[in-house]
Short mmCIF file of C-alpha atoms and ligand atoms in Angstrom, two decimals:
data_model
loop_
_atom_site.label_atom_id
_atom_site.label_comp_id
_atom_site.label_asym_id
_atom_site.label_seq_id
_atom_site.Cartn_x
_atom_site.Cartn_y
_atom_site.Cartn_z
CA MET A 1 -0.31 52.05 114.31
CA LEU A 2 2.99 53.12 114.48
CA GLY A 3 4.32 57.01 113.40
CA GLN A 4 1.19 59.98 114.57
CA GLY A 5 1.58 62.73 112.99
CA VAL A 6 4.21 61.47 109.86
CA ARG A 7 2.37 63.53 106.45
CA ILE A 8 -0.04 60.53 105.34
CA VAL A 9 1.23 60.46 101.64
CA ASN A 10 -0.75 57.86 98.43
CA VAL A 11 0.72 54.66 97.90
CA ALA A 12 0.69 52.80 94.79
CA VAL A 13 2.33 49.96 95.05
CA ILE A 14 2.15 47.63 91.52
CA GLY A 15 2.51 43.87 92.33
CA THR A 16 1.01 42.26 95.64
CA GLY A 17 3.40 39.22 95.83
CA TYR A 18 6.02 38.13 98.91
CA VAL A 19 8.02 42.41 98.79
CA GLY A 20 4.24 44.03 97.06
CA LEU A 21 2.14 42.31 99.97
CA VAL A 22 4.47 43.68 102.14
CA THR A 23 5.26 46.57 101.34
CA GLY A 24 1.84 47.75 101.26
CA THR A 25 0.25 46.31 103.94
CA CYS A 26 3.10 47.95 106.45
CA LEU A 27 3.13 51.15 104.85
CA ALA A 28 -0.54 51.65 105.12
CA HIS A 29 0.41 50.14 109.44
CA THR A 30 1.75 53.85 109.35
CA GLY A 31 -0.75 55.51 108.50
CA ASN A 32 -0.11 55.70 104.62
CA GLN A 33 -2.78 55.09 102.37
CA VAL A 34 -2.41 52.23 100.29
CA VAL A 35 -3.78 51.26 97.42
CA CYS A 36 -2.27 47.50 95.43
CA VAL A 37 -2.34 47.65 92.27
CA ASP A 38 -2.20 43.38 91.18
CA ILE A 39 -2.50 41.52 87.54
CA ASN A 40 -3.62 38.52 88.74
CA PRO A 41 -7.47 38.24 88.90
CA GLU A 42 -7.18 35.50 91.92
CA ILE A 43 -5.11 37.13 93.83
CA VAL A 44 -6.95 40.52 94.11
CA ALA A 45 -9.63 38.07 94.43
CA LYS A 46 -8.39 36.25 97.39
CA LEU A 47 -7.04 39.97 99.24
CA ASN A 48 -10.97 41.48 99.08
CA ALA A 49 -12.11 38.67 100.37
CA GLY A 50 -10.29 39.40 102.73
CA GLU A 51 -7.62 35.47 102.11
CA ILE A 52 -4.15 36.15 102.00
CA PRO A 53 -2.84 34.58 99.03
CA ILE A 54 0.70 34.55 100.91
CA PHE A 55 1.66 32.38 104.00
CA GLU A 56 4.27 35.01 105.72
CA PRO A 57 4.28 35.34 109.68
CA GLY A 58 2.01 37.85 111.21
CA LEU A 59 0.70 39.40 108.11
CA ALA A 60 -2.52 38.57 107.24
CA GLU A 61 -3.52 40.21 110.80
CA LEU A 62 -1.79 43.80 109.32
CA VAL A 63 -4.25 42.95 105.91
CA ARG A 64 -7.16 42.63 107.76
CA ALA A 65 -6.59 45.76 110.80
CA ASN A 66 -5.09 47.18 107.63
CA ARG A 67 -7.92 47.53 105.41
CA ALA A 68 -10.50 48.46 107.89
CA ALA A 69 -9.32 50.67 109.28
CA GLY A 70 -10.07 52.16 105.50
CA ARG A 71 -6.47 51.91 104.74
CA LEU A 72 -5.09 49.99 102.40
CA SER A 73 -6.77 48.89 99.47
CA PHE A 74 -6.25 45.10 96.13
CA THR A 75 -6.96 46.11 92.63
CA LEU A 76 -6.61 44.83 89.25
CA ASP A 77 -7.84 48.87 88.38
CA PHE A 78 -3.78 50.15 87.00
CA ALA A 79 -4.53 53.62 86.06
CA PRO A 80 -6.45 55.35 88.65
CA ALA A 81 -4.60 53.03 91.85
CA VAL A 82 -1.44 55.44 90.63
CA GLU A 83 -2.36 58.71 89.25
CA THR A 84 -3.76 59.83 92.80
CA ALA A 85 -0.43 57.98 94.25
CA ARG A 86 2.75 60.48 95.43
CA LEU A 87 4.76 56.97 95.20
CA ILE A 88 4.13 54.76 92.68
CA PHE A 89 6.47 50.89 94.51
CA VAL A 90 7.62 48.64 90.91
CA ALA A 91 7.88 45.12 93.58
CA VAL A 92 6.64 43.07 89.83
CA PRO A 93 8.73 40.39 89.40
CA THR A 94 12.56 40.19 87.62
CA PRO A 95 12.72 36.22 86.73
CA GLU A 96 16.09 34.87 85.79
CA LEU A 97 15.75 34.81 81.65
CA PRO A 98 17.52 31.05 79.93
CA SER A 99 20.67 32.86 79.29
CA GLY A 100 21.09 33.81 83.13
CA HIS A 101 20.17 37.69 81.90
CA VAL A 102 17.16 39.63 84.28
CA GLY A 103 14.13 39.34 82.65
CA MET A 104 12.47 43.24 82.76
CA HIS A 105 9.87 42.13 80.55
CA TYR A 106 7.29 43.19 83.79
CA VAL A 107 9.25 45.40 85.71
CA ASN A 108 9.41 47.03 81.37
CA LYS A 109 5.69 46.97 81.08
CA VAL A 110 4.94 48.65 83.96
CA VAL A 111 6.85 51.90 83.66
CA ASP A 112 5.06 52.27 79.74
CA ASP A 113 2.45 52.26 82.29
CA VAL A 114 3.31 54.90 84.03
CA ALA A 115 4.07 56.67 81.49
CA GLY A 116 0.73 56.22 79.51
CA VAL A 117 -1.65 57.56 82.53
CA PHE A 118 1.14 60.27 83.03
CA ARG A 119 1.54 61.95 79.39
CA HIS A 120 -1.40 63.10 79.99
CA HIS A 121 -0.76 64.65 83.53
CA PRO A 122 1.94 67.23 82.96
CA LEU A 123 1.29 69.43 86.27
CA SER A 124 1.20 65.76 88.37
CA ARG A 125 5.27 65.22 90.03
CA PRO A 126 5.05 61.73 90.88
CA ILE A 127 7.85 59.17 91.66
CA LEU A 128 8.08 55.72 90.57
CA VAL A 129 11.05 53.66 93.87
CA LEU A 130 12.08 50.23 92.16
CA LYS A 131 11.59 48.28 94.64
CA SER A 132 11.38 45.17 92.21
CA THR A 133 16.10 44.29 91.92
CA VAL A 134 17.73 45.26 88.88
CA PRO A 135 20.34 45.10 87.45
CA PRO A 136 22.69 48.40 88.48
CA GLY A 137 21.37 51.04 85.27
CA THR A 138 18.42 50.48 85.57
CA ASN A 139 17.30 53.50 86.61
CA ARG A 140 18.98 55.68 84.72
CA ARG A 141 17.37 53.16 81.03
CA VAL A 142 13.81 54.30 83.09
CA ALA A 143 14.90 56.97 83.59
CA ASP A 144 14.82 57.68 79.31
CA ARG A 145 12.10 55.13 79.03
CA LEU A 146 9.52 57.73 80.81
CA THR A 147 11.77 61.05 79.38
CA ALA A 148 11.48 59.58 75.75
CA ALA A 149 7.06 58.86 76.39
CA GLY A 150 6.69 62.15 77.68
CA CYS A 151 6.90 61.48 81.26
CA ALA A 152 10.41 63.67 82.00
CA HIS A 153 7.84 64.95 85.11
CA VAL A 154 8.13 61.65 86.54
CA ALA A 155 10.70 60.77 88.96
CA VAL A 156 12.39 57.99 89.32
CA ALA A 157 14.53 56.55 92.72
CA SER A 158 15.69 52.99 93.62
CA ASN A 159 14.56 51.24 96.77
CA PRO A 160 15.99 47.91 96.65
CA GLU A 161 14.07 45.12 99.41
CA PHE A 162 16.20 43.49 101.95
CA LEU A 163 13.34 41.30 103.16
CA LYS A 164 13.33 38.16 103.91
CA GLU A 165 11.22 35.49 103.50
CA GLY A 166 9.10 34.01 107.16
CA ALA A 167 10.13 37.17 108.95
CA ALA A 168 9.22 40.41 107.12
CA VAL A 169 6.56 41.83 108.79
CA ASP A 170 9.55 42.75 110.99
CA ASP A 171 12.23 42.90 108.12
CA PHE A 172 10.60 45.99 107.37
CA MET A 173 9.22 47.19 110.78
CA LYS A 174 12.67 47.02 111.69
CA PRO A 175 14.89 47.30 108.99
CA ASP A 176 18.67 46.82 109.58
CA ARG A 177 19.14 49.80 107.24
CA VAL A 178 16.56 51.18 104.51
CA ILE A 179 18.16 51.84 100.82
CA VAL A 180 17.21 54.38 99.22
CA GLY A 181 18.69 55.73 95.31
CA VAL A 182 17.94 59.31 94.07
CA ARG A 183 18.93 61.27 91.20
CA ASP A 184 17.29 64.33 92.97
CA SER A 185 16.69 65.74 96.62
CA LEU A 186 13.44 66.12 96.67
CA SER A 187 12.47 62.86 96.57
CA ALA A 188 14.94 61.39 99.32
CA GLU A 189 13.25 63.52 102.27
CA ILE A 190 9.70 62.26 100.75
CA LEU A 191 10.69 58.74 100.91
CA ARG A 192 12.68 59.71 104.17
CA GLU A 193 9.45 61.01 106.16
CA LEU A 194 8.17 57.52 104.33
CA TYR A 195 10.82 55.96 105.89
CA GLU A 196 11.10 57.77 109.70
CA PRO A 197 8.56 56.73 111.66
CA TYR A 198 10.47 52.86 110.99
CA CYS A 199 14.61 54.03 110.81
CA SER A 200 16.20 55.16 113.97
CA SER A 201 20.75 55.71 114.34
CA ASP A 202 20.91 52.23 114.58
CA ARG A 203 18.14 50.97 111.24
CA PRO A 204 19.62 54.29 109.67
CA PHE A 205 18.19 55.39 106.24
CA VAL A 206 20.87 55.97 103.65
CA VAL A 207 21.32 57.85 100.26
CA MET A 208 23.24 57.22 97.23
CA SER A 209 23.10 56.93 93.73
CA PRO A 210 20.70 54.78 92.34
CA GLU A 211 23.84 52.66 90.97
CA SER A 212 25.13 52.80 94.39
CA ALA A 213 21.80 51.83 95.69
CA GLU A 214 21.26 48.70 92.37
CA MET A 215 24.11 47.32 93.58
CA THR A 216 24.50 47.84 97.15
CA LYS A 217 20.86 44.65 96.54
CA TYR A 218 22.77 42.97 95.11
CA ALA A 219 26.38 42.52 96.11
CA ALA A 220 24.18 42.02 100.11
CA ASN A 221 23.14 38.93 97.73
CA ALA A 222 26.41 37.48 96.71
CA PHE A 223 27.88 38.19 100.04
CA LEU A 224 25.20 35.88 101.45
CA ALA A 225 24.97 33.42 98.83
CA THR A 226 28.99 33.48 99.39
CA LYS A 227 29.22 32.92 102.79
CA ILE A 228 26.63 29.41 102.17
CA SER A 229 28.48 28.10 99.63
CA PHE A 230 31.69 28.55 101.55
CA ILE A 231 30.56 26.75 104.77
CA ASN A 232 29.27 23.86 102.30
CA GLU A 233 32.58 23.87 100.36
CA ILE A 234 34.21 23.28 104.34
CA ALA A 235 31.62 20.81 104.83
CA ASN A 236 32.10 18.79 102.36
CA LEU A 237 36.05 18.96 103.18
CA CYS A 238 35.04 17.68 106.62
CA GLU A 239 33.24 14.42 105.63
CA ALA A 240 36.48 13.63 103.91
CA THR A 241 38.50 14.64 106.34
CA GLY A 242 36.50 14.00 109.78
CA ALA A 243 35.74 17.37 111.00
CA ASP A 244 33.01 17.89 112.59
CA VAL A 245 32.03 21.19 110.66
CA ASN A 246 29.47 21.92 113.28
CA ARG A 247 32.29 22.63 115.33
CA VAL A 248 34.21 24.21 113.06
CA ARG A 249 31.07 26.77 112.62
CA GLU A 250 31.58 27.09 115.90
CA GLY A 251 35.36 27.61 116.13
CA ILE A 252 34.98 30.19 113.52
CA GLY A 253 32.34 32.24 114.26
CA TYR A 254 33.81 33.45 117.81
CA ASP A 255 36.12 35.31 115.55
CA ALA A 256 33.69 38.57 115.49
CA ARG A 257 35.26 38.79 111.82
CA ILE A 258 34.03 36.70 110.54
CA GLY A 259 29.99 35.82 113.27
CA THR A 260 27.69 32.91 112.92
CA GLN A 261 25.71 33.42 110.43
CA PHE A 262 24.33 32.78 107.43
CA LEU A 263 27.51 29.84 108.11
CA ALA A 264 24.74 26.72 108.68
CA PRO A 265 26.13 24.43 105.35
CA GLY A 266 22.81 22.33 104.47
CA ALA A 267 21.15 20.68 101.19
CA GLY A 268 21.62 24.56 98.93
CA TYR A 269 19.98 27.65 98.88
CA GLY A 270 16.85 28.51 97.14
CA GLY A 271 14.22 30.74 97.20
CA SER A 272 13.70 33.63 94.38
CA CYS A 273 16.99 35.90 95.49
CA PHE A 274 19.29 34.49 95.44
CA PRO A 275 19.63 32.20 93.49
CA LYS A 276 18.89 34.53 90.57
CA ASP A 277 20.68 37.48 91.24
CA VAL A 278 24.25 35.66 92.12
CA LYS A 279 23.68 34.66 88.22
CA GLY A 280 22.15 38.05 87.78
CA LEU A 281 25.09 39.81 89.28
CA ILE A 282 27.77 37.51 87.38
CA ALA A 283 25.14 38.73 83.62
CA VAL A 284 26.35 42.12 84.63
CA GLY A 285 30.00 41.49 85.22
CA ARG A 286 30.06 39.32 81.86
CA ARG A 287 27.17 42.27 79.41
CA LEU A 288 30.46 45.21 81.36
CA GLY A 289 33.59 42.83 80.87
CA VAL A 290 34.37 43.01 84.95
CA ALA A 291 34.53 38.52 85.95
CA LEU A 292 33.34 37.07 88.95
CA ARG A 293 35.03 34.26 89.53
CA VAL A 294 33.92 34.86 93.22
CA ALA A 295 30.43 34.47 91.53
CA GLU A 296 30.96 32.46 89.42
CA ALA A 297 31.98 29.55 91.81
CA VAL A 298 29.74 29.96 94.92
CA ASP A 299 26.91 29.73 92.09
CA ALA A 300 28.39 26.48 90.66
CA ALA A 301 29.15 25.11 94.03
CA ASN A 302 25.54 25.42 94.74
CA ASP A 303 24.32 23.34 91.75
CA VAL A 304 26.50 20.87 92.96
CA GLN A 305 25.34 21.28 96.99
CA LYS A 306 21.54 20.90 95.50
CA GLU A 307 22.47 17.07 95.21
CA LEU A 308 23.79 16.42 97.90
CA LEU A 309 21.06 14.38 99.51
CA PHE A 310 19.98 12.50 96.17
CA THR A 311 23.99 11.54 96.10
CA LYS A 312 23.55 10.22 99.81
CA ILE A 313 20.40 8.44 99.04
CA TYR A 314 21.87 7.52 95.61
CA ARG A 315 25.83 5.81 97.65
CA HIS A 316 23.91 5.15 100.88
CA PHE A 317 21.27 2.66 98.22
CA GLY A 318 24.10 0.74 96.11
CA GLY A 319 22.61 2.58 93.18
CA GLU A 320 19.41 0.48 93.51
CA VAL A 321 16.64 3.12 94.41
CA ALA A 322 14.51 2.86 91.74
CA GLY A 323 11.32 1.31 93.39
CA LYS A 324 12.82 2.54 96.76
CA THR A 325 10.31 5.38 98.59
CA ILE A 326 12.02 8.05 99.99
CA ALA A 327 9.85 10.35 102.87
CA ILE A 328 10.84 14.15 102.77
CA TRP A 329 10.44 16.16 104.32
CA GLY A 330 10.02 19.80 104.09
CA LEU A 331 9.25 21.44 100.95
CA ALA A 332 10.19 25.21 101.02
CA PHE A 333 13.05 26.23 100.50
CA LYS A 334 13.35 27.31 103.63
CA PRO A 335 10.74 27.01 107.16
CA LYS A 336 7.77 29.88 107.40
CA THR A 337 7.53 30.82 104.45
CA ASP A 338 5.59 28.66 101.52
CA ASP A 339 7.69 29.87 98.59
CA ILE A 340 8.99 26.49 96.27
CA ARG A 341 11.43 28.70 93.35
CA GLU A 342 14.14 27.25 93.32
CA ALA A 343 14.40 25.10 96.52
CA PRO A 344 16.58 22.12 97.03
CA ALA A 345 13.93 20.01 98.04
CA LEU A 346 12.45 19.67 94.42
CA THR A 347 16.03 19.16 92.75
CA LEU A 348 16.09 15.72 95.38
CA ILE A 349 12.21 15.26 94.03
CA ASP A 350 13.36 15.76 89.80
CA ALA A 351 16.36 13.79 91.03
CA LEU A 352 14.59 11.21 92.96
CA LEU A 353 12.03 10.28 90.03
CA ALA A 354 14.06 9.71 86.93
CA ALA A 355 15.87 7.34 89.56
CA ASN A 356 12.29 5.33 89.62
CA ALA A 357 11.92 5.53 93.05
CA ARG A 358 8.48 7.09 94.74
CA VAL A 359 8.22 10.28 96.98
CA GLN A 360 5.71 10.98 99.59
CA ALA A 361 6.77 14.88 100.72
CA PHE A 362 4.72 16.02 103.96
CA ASP A 363 5.55 20.12 104.97
CA PRO A 364 3.33 22.84 106.51
CA GLN A 365 2.83 25.18 104.30
CA ALA A 366 4.09 24.76 100.64
CA MET A 367 2.63 21.37 99.88
CA THR A 368 -0.61 23.09 97.59
CA ASN A 369 2.86 25.41 95.55
CA VAL A 370 4.14 21.43 95.00
CA LYS A 371 0.85 20.10 94.11
CA LYS A 372 0.32 22.20 90.99
CA LEU A 373 4.24 21.78 89.92
CA TYR A 374 4.15 18.26 90.30
CA SER A 375 0.15 16.50 90.80
CA ASP A 376 -0.53 12.89 91.70
CA ALA A 377 3.99 12.06 90.35
CA ILE A 378 4.57 12.40 94.47
CA THR A 379 2.10 11.96 97.43
CA TYR A 380 1.91 14.35 99.40
CA ALA A 381 1.19 13.22 103.11
CA ASP A 382 -1.20 15.07 105.83
CA SER A 383 1.29 15.60 109.25
CA PRO A 384 5.32 14.58 109.02
CA LEU A 385 5.00 11.21 110.41
CA ALA A 386 2.85 9.47 108.04
CA ALA A 387 4.61 10.85 105.28
CA LEU A 388 6.67 8.26 106.64
CA ASP A 389 5.04 5.55 106.12
CA GLY A 390 6.13 2.51 104.66
CA ALA A 391 9.34 4.24 104.02
CA ASP A 392 12.84 3.17 102.96
CA ALA A 393 14.01 6.02 103.78
CA LEU A 394 13.83 9.95 105.87
CA ALA A 395 15.26 13.06 104.11
CA LEU A 396 14.94 15.73 105.32
CA VAL A 397 15.30 19.33 103.46
CA THR A 398 13.51 22.28 105.38
CA GLU A 399 14.16 22.79 109.03
CA TRP A 400 10.57 23.84 109.96
CA PRO A 401 11.04 23.89 113.51
CA GLU A 402 7.98 21.38 114.35
CA PHE A 403 10.85 18.62 112.46
CA ARG A 404 12.93 19.88 114.90
CA SER A 405 12.06 17.69 118.14
CA PRO A 406 10.22 13.94 117.00
CA ASP A 407 9.05 11.25 119.02
CA PHE A 408 11.94 9.20 117.37
CA HIS A 409 10.22 5.56 118.88
CA GLU A 410 6.92 7.10 116.06
CA VAL A 411 9.22 7.04 113.25
CA ARG A 412 11.60 4.06 114.27
CA ARG A 413 8.28 2.72 113.47
CA ARG A 414 6.60 3.76 110.80
CA LEU A 415 9.79 3.66 108.32
CA ARG A 416 11.12 0.05 106.87
CA SER A 417 14.85 1.24 107.13
CA LEU A 418 16.56 2.72 110.07
CA VAL A 419 18.03 5.83 107.76
CA ILE A 420 17.91 9.62 107.89
CA PHE A 421 19.40 12.05 105.88
CA ASP A 422 19.66 14.85 107.39
CA GLY A 423 20.13 18.01 105.11
CA ARG A 424 19.57 19.96 107.02
CA ASN A 425 21.35 18.76 110.65
CA LEU A 426 18.74 19.57 112.47
CA PHE A 427 17.86 15.70 114.56
CA ALA A 428 22.58 16.22 114.89
CA PRO A 429 22.15 16.97 118.86
CA GLN A 430 20.35 13.63 118.82
CA GLU A 431 22.22 11.18 117.06
CA THR A 432 24.01 10.00 120.07
CA THR A 433 19.98 8.55 120.36
CA LEU A 434 19.99 7.70 117.17
CA ARG A 435 22.49 5.48 116.67
CA GLU A 436 21.12 3.72 120.23
CA LEU A 437 18.16 3.43 118.02
CA GLY A 438 19.28 1.76 115.40
CA PHE A 439 19.16 5.03 112.37
CA ARG A 440 21.71 4.91 109.94
CA TYR A 441 22.30 8.25 110.36
CA TYR A 442 23.38 10.72 107.41
CA GLY A 443 23.87 14.40 107.87
CA VAL A 444 25.80 17.28 106.25
CA GLY A 445 29.70 17.74 107.66
CA ARG A 446 29.50 15.29 109.87
CA GLY A 447 27.89 11.80 111.63
CA GLU A 448 29.04 9.41 108.87
CA ARG A 449 31.81 8.88 110.86
N1 NAD B 1 10.43 37.99 97.76
C1 NAD B 1 11.99 38.21 98.92
O1 NAD B 1 12.44 37.91 99.33
C2 NAD B 1 12.62 40.04 97.99
C3 NAD B 1 13.47 40.66 98.62
C4 NAD B 1 14.10 41.01 97.98
C5 NAD B 1 13.10 41.27 96.42
N2 NAD B 1 12.63 40.83 96.06
C6 NAD B 1 12.85 41.66 94.85
O2 NAD B 1 11.58 42.00 94.15
C7 NAD B 1 10.29 41.58 93.20
C8 NAD B 1 9.29 40.85 93.32
O3 NAD B 1 9.08 40.14 94.17
P1 NAD B 1 8.09 38.84 94.90
O4 NAD B 1 9.23 37.59 95.13
O5 NAD B 1 7.00 39.68 95.44
O6 NAD B 1 7.35 38.29 93.25
P2 NAD B 1 6.14 37.81 93.23
O7 NAD B 1 6.80 36.85 91.69
O8 NAD B 1 5.56 36.97 94.67
O9 NAD B 1 5.02 38.69 93.06
C9 NAD B 1 5.29 39.45 92.06
C10 NAD B 1 3.55 40.35 92.00
O10 NAD B 1 4.18 41.15 90.55
C11 NAD B 1 2.28 40.87 90.00
N3 NAD B 1 2.24 41.14 88.75
C12 NAD B 1 3.41 41.09 87.48
N4 NAD B 1 2.85 41.81 86.80
C13 NAD B 1 2.61 42.67 86.88
C14 NAD B 1 1.99 44.02 86.66
N5 NAD B 1 2.04 44.37 85.12
N6 NAD B 1 1.22 44.75 87.16
C15 NAD B 1 0.96 44.23 88.54
N7 NAD B 1 0.84 42.96 89.70
C16 NAD B 1 1.75 41.97 88.02
C17 NAD B 1 2.75 39.17 89.95
O11 NAD B 1 0.47 38.53 89.65
C18 NAD B 1 3.43 39.21 91.97
O12 NAD B 1 1.69 39.50 91.80
C19 NAD B 1 11.99 41.06 92.71
O13 NAD B 1 12.13 41.27 91.84
C20 NAD B 1 12.13 40.25 93.90
O14 NAD B 1 14.11 39.72 93.07
C21 NAD B 1 12.26 39.79 96.20
#
């Protein structure tokens, strides 16, 4: 446990998904008394039975330890959980609506439930901390909603979350920065104390207005998405010019102003954040009459990039994809998570099924989630190699480390025809070997000359 000597705070976390469960667990680990609330009985039952409903490295052990220490509990019962809390973190979904706007119904429900409890406790001074990613102006609207419901004594702070799935515990414990948007200095001080164990001179605690904090989250995600769409388009041009995007990345990455991160080309970005946050930012701009042409281009470029693998497959087979069997390695939107929201693999599966191809898939963690979507429309293999049996090609979509160095002799034995579509350039270092073994190898932005 970290942070002995730091004041213990009663914390309620509303929403026990990727963000809420990590937040609650990590806050308990520094000694706080944390109750996590969810509306999904299955999730709460699992957590109370010692199971973790999501896959996130290191999380299961931490949940177990903090439950055993009596600092972390899970409940469906909202009112008792929040009544005694000094801090109430909101970590519920803010999904994209068909209009591109951000769906606020989950957040509003929590705000109304909070008001339902605290209108009877006028002397309580809880702080509602918005951790869900919400459009700029939400903090103000939530404060107004609480005031209208007789709860002006509930403060509202914004505390956007920057964790990366697959490294979420580490990111929470050692954040690049903690951003807090507040309107009163007491909220800032209480949050500063709470986050003190995780912050240091090079991991700063940064206080700003709620509007700036809300904007910071969108600006960060839109910028990272921009880097990805940028390098994807450069990769496409590399293919057309005969350049190798890996060398180009190296060439630009040495420039300290550019750096190397988020410059790996691939089959497009997915996940629960980048696609919806870029669209959410565009929607905010439209509402306020501010053009966000870069964000619009980033979004459009990504939609095209997610079709890249199918386009390559289609071209390779001369349009004759019907009846072909494609093995897919990697279904999660990125490695080390079971999250498949907006995953490029789903775009590929949809396109293959629409073209009457068959799919044999494997993922180390995401198969259960994919089964819920596709049921028996595709085949699920027990191992990466089993997915190849009798397949006409392998498409690698997610760069799980376990896919990095397969026995290519065995791959050759199992595939019906020797074709690899590598949507992450994972096998680029073995490209010569692949060619010597007789494979036709398609990377992204290279390797097709
Ligand atoms: N997943 C990420 O990597 C990430 C990173 C940063 C920010 N965010 C943002 O954090 C928020 C949550 O994302 P997530 O990925 O953790 O979502 P999630 O879908 O994994 O989890 C949300 C949980 O909230 C629960 N819930 C919904 N309404 C509720 C209510 N009224 N009371 C209690 N529980 C309720 C759901 O049952 C679910 O378990 C979103 O706004 C997202 O944009 C996510």
